[in-house]
Coordinates of C-alpha atoms in Angstrom, one line a residue:
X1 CA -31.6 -23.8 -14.2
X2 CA -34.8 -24.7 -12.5
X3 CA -35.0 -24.5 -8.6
X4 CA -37.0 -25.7 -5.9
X5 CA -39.0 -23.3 -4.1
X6 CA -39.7 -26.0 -0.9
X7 CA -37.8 -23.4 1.7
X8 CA -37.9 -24.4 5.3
X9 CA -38.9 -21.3 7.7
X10 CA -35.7 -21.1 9.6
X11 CA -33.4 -20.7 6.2
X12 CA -35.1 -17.2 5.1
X13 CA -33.0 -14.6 5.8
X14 CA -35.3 -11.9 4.5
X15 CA -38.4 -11.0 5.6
X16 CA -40.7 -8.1 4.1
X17 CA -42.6 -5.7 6.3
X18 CA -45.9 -3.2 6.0
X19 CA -47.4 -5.7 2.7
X20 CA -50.6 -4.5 1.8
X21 CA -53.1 -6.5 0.7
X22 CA -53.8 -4.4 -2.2
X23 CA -51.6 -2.4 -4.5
X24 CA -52.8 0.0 -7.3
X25 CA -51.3 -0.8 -10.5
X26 CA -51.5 3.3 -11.4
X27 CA -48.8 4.0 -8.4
X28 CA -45.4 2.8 -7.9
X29 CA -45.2 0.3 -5.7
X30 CA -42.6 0.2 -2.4
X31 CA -41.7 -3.0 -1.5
X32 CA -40.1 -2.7 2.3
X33 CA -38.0 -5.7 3.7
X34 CA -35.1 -6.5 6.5
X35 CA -32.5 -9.1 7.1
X36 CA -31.6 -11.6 9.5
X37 CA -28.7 -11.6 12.2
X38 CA -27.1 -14.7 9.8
X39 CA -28.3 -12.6 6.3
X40 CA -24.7 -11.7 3.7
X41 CA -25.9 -9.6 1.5
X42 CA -23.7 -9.8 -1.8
X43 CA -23.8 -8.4 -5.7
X44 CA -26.2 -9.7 -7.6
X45 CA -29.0 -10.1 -5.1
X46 CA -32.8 -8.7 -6.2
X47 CA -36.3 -8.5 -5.8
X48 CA -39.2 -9.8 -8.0
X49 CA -42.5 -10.3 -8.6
X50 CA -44.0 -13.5 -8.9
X51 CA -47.6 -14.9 -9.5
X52 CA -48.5 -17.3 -6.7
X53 CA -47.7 -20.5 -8.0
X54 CA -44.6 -20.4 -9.4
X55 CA -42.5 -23.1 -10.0
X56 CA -39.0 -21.5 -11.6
X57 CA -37.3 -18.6 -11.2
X58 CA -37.7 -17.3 -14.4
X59 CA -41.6 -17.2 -13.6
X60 CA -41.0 -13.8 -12.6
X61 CA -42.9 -10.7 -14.0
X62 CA -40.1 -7.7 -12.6
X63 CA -37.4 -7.3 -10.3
X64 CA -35.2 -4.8 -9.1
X65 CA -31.7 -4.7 -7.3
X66 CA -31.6 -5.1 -3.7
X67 CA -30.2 -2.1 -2.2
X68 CA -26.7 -2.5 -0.3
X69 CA -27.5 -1.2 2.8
X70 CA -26.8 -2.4 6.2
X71 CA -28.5 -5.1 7.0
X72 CA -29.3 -4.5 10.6
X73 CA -31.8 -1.1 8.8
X74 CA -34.7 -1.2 7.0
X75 CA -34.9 -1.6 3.2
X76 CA -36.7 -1.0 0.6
X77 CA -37.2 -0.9 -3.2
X78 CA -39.8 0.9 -5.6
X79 CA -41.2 -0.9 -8.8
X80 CA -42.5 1.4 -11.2
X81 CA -45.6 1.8 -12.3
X82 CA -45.1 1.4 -15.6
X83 CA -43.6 -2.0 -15.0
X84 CA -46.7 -3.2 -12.9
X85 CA -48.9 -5.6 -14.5
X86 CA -52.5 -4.8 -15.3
X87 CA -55.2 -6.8 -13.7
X88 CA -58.7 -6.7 -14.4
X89 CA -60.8 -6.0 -11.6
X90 CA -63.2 -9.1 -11.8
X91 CA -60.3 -11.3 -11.3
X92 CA -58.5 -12.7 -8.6
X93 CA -54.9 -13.1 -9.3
X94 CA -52.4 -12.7 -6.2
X95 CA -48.7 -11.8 -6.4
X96 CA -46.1 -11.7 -4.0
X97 CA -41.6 -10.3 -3.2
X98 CA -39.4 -13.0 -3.4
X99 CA -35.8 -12.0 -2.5
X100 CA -33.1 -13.5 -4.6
X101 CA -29.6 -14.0 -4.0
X102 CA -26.7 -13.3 -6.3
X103 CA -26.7 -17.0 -5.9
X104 CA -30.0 -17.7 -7.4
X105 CA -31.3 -18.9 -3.9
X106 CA -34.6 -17.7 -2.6
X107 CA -33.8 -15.8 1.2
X108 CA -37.4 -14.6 1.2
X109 CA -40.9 -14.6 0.9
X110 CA -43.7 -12.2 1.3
X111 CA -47.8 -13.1 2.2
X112 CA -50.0 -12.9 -0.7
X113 CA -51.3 -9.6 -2.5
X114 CA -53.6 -8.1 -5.1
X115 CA -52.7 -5.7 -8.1
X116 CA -55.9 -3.9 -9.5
X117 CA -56.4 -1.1 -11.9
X118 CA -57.1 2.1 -11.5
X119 CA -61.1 2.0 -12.0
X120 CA -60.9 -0.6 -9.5
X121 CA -63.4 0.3 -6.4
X122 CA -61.3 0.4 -4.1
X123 CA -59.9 3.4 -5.7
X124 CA -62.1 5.8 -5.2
X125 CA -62.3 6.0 -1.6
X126 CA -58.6 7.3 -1.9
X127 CA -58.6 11.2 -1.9
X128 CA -56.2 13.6 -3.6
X129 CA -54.4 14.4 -0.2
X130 CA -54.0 11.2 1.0
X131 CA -52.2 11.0 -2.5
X132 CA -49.9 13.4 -2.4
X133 CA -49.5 12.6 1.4
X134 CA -48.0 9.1 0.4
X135 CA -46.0 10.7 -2.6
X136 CA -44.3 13.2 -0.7
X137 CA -43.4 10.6 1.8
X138 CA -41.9 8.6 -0.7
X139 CA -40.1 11.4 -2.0
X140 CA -38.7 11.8 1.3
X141 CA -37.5 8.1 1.7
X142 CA -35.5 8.3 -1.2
X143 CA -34.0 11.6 -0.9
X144 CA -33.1 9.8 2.4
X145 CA -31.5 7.2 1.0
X146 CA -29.1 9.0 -1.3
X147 CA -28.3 11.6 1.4
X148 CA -27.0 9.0 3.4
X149 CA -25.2 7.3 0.1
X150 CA -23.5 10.7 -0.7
X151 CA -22.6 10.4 2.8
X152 CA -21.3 7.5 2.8
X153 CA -19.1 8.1 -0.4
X154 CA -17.8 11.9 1.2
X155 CA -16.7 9.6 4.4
X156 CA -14.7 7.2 1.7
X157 CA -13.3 9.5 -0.2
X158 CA -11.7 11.6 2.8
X159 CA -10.7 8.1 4.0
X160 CA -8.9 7.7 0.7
X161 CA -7.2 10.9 0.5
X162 CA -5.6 10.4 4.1
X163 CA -4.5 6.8 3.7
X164 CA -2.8 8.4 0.1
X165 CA -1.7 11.4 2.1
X166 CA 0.6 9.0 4.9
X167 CA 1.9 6.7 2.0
X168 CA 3.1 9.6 0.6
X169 CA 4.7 11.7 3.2
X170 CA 5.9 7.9 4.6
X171 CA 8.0 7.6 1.2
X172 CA 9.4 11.0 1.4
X173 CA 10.8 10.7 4.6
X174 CA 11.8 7.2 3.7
X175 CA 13.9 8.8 0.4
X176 CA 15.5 11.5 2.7
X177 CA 16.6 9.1 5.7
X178 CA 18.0 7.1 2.9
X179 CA 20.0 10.0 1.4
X180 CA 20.8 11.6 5.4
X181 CA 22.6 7.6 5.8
X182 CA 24.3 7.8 2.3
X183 CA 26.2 10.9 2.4
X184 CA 27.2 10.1 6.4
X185 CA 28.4 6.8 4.9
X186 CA 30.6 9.2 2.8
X187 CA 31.6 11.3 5.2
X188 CA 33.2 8.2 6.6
X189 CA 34.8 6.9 3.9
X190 CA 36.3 10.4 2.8
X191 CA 37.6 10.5 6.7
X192 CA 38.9 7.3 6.6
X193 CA 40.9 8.1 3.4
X194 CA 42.2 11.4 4.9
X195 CA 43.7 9.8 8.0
X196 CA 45.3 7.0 5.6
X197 CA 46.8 9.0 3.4
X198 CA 48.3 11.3 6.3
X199 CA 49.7 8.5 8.0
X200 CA 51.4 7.1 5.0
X201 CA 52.7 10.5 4.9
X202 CA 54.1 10.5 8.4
X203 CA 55.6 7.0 7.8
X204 CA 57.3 8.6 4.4
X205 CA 58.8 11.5 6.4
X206 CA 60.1 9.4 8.8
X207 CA 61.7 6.9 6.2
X208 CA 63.3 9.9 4.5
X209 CA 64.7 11.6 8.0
X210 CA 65.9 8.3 9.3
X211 CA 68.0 8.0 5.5
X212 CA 69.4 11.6 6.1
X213 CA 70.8 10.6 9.0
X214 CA 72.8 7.5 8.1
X215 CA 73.9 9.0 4.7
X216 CA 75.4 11.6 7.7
X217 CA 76.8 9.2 9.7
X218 CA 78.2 7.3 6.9
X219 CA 79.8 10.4 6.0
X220 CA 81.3 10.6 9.0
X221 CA 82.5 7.3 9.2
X222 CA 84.3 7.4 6.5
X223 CA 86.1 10.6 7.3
X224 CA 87.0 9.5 10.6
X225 CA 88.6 6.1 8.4
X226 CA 90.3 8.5 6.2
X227 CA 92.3 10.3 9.0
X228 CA 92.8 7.1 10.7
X229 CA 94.7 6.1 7.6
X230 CA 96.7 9.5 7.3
X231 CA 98.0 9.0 10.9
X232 CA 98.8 5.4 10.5
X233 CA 101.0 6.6 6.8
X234 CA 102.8 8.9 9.3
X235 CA 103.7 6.3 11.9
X236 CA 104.8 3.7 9.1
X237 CA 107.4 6.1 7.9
X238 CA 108.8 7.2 11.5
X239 CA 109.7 3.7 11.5
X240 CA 113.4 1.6 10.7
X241 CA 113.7 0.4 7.4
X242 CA 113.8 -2.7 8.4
X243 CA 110.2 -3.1 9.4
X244 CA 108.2 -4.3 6.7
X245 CA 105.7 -1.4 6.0
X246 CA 102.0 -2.5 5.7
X247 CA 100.5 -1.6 2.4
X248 CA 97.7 0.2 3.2
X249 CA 97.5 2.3 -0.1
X250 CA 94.4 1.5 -1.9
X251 CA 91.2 3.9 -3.7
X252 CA 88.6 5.2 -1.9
X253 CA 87.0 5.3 -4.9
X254 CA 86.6 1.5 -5.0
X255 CA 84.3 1.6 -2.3
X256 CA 80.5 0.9 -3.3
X257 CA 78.2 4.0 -2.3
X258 CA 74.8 3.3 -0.6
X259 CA 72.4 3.0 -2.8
X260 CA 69.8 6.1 -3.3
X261 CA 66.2 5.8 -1.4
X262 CA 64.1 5.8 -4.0
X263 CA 62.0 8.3 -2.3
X264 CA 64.6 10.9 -2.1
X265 CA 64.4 13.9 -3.9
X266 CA 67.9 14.4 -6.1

């Protein structure tokens, strides 16, 4: 999809630092940038190369992947040397960094700059220290960088652990509390049951005592009847003849028993 490149000022978000005028096409090539306060930095965002002029973005000649950092600290990026286009000397082509967003939207511009080969000149005023100076610093900056990405990643990891470590122990002492409240629920229950069953026993014992003893005092009752009969026999035959005895001979035996509890042992 073609896109317009007509940016105002304000709505770059990116803006690149320490350009040169002049990069060697023999040496890799550090490309240094920093956001904006209002930058979001996302996946997908990159760096390229373009030849002034440019109307699309697929005009571009490289790129590489914008590094994640945060954005209030400086950035930076290395193109390889390999990757560099070769310009002849005698000719005056000018390149410059465009940031990209994941979004395909330009956030950034840099000024103008020249690529030129190594038998360029302007070459060989550089000296061999100077050189290695600018390699070792390099070297530096990125053993930088991953330092403070192994960092980072040593700081999430012990992060993780922890937050796994109190989900853990938090589920364990979940399971236990629920097991303490399970067998006190039991406890309970098995009381309960106890004190039933006891009580129904009391009752029982009581039922049964309170039978005993009217089975004794209907004993009782009826002996008492039986000598009450005896002594009223006598009194009957003292009697004249002419008095009209009262028949008062029947069976004892007639008389229904009281029925047995049914909880009464035989």
């Amino acid at each position: 999809m073609e896109k317009s490149i007509a940016l105002m000022a304000g709505q770059l978000n990116v803006k690149f630092i320490e350009v040169l005028d002049r990069y060697p096409c023999n040496e890799d090539l550090e490309c240094k940038y920093v956001y904006t306060r209002t930058a979001k930095v996302q996946d997908g965002d990159r760096i390229a190369i373009f030849k002034t002029g440019w109307k699309s973005l697929r005009n571009y000649l490289l790129f590489e992947w914008a590094m994640h950092s945060t954005p209030a600290g400086l950035n930076s990026v290395i193109f390889c040397k390999y990757d560099l286009p070769s310009t002849p000397n005698d000719t005056d082509d000018l390149y410059q960094f465009c940031y990209i967003s994941g979004e395909n939207v330009v956030q950034g511009i840099s000024t103008p700059f020249q690529i030129y080969s190594a038998e360029s000149k302007y070459t060989v005023n550089l000296t061999d220290s100077l050189k290695n100076e600018q390699q070792t610093s390099h070297l530096k900056h990125l053993l930088s960088l991953k330092d403070k990405e192994i960092l980072r990643l040593k700081e999430e990891n012990a992060m993780l652990k922890e937050s796994l470590k109190a989900i853990v122990d938090q589920r364990k002492f979940q399971r236990s509390k629920n097991y303490d409240d399970e067998i006190t629920e039991l406890k309970e229950v098995t009381k309960m049951l106890k004190d039933t069953v006891l009580a129904q026993q009391q009752e029982l014992n009581s039922l049964k005592l309170e039978i005993s003893r009217d089975r004794a005092e209907h004993k009782n009752l009826m002996l008492e009847k039986i000598i009450a009969e005896k002594k009223f026999e006598g009194v009957n035959e003292k009697k004249p003849s002419g008095v009209k005895r009262l028949n008062l001979d029947f069976d004892l035996g007639s008389l229904k028993p009281l029925p047995p509890f049914p909880f009464d042992s035989p």
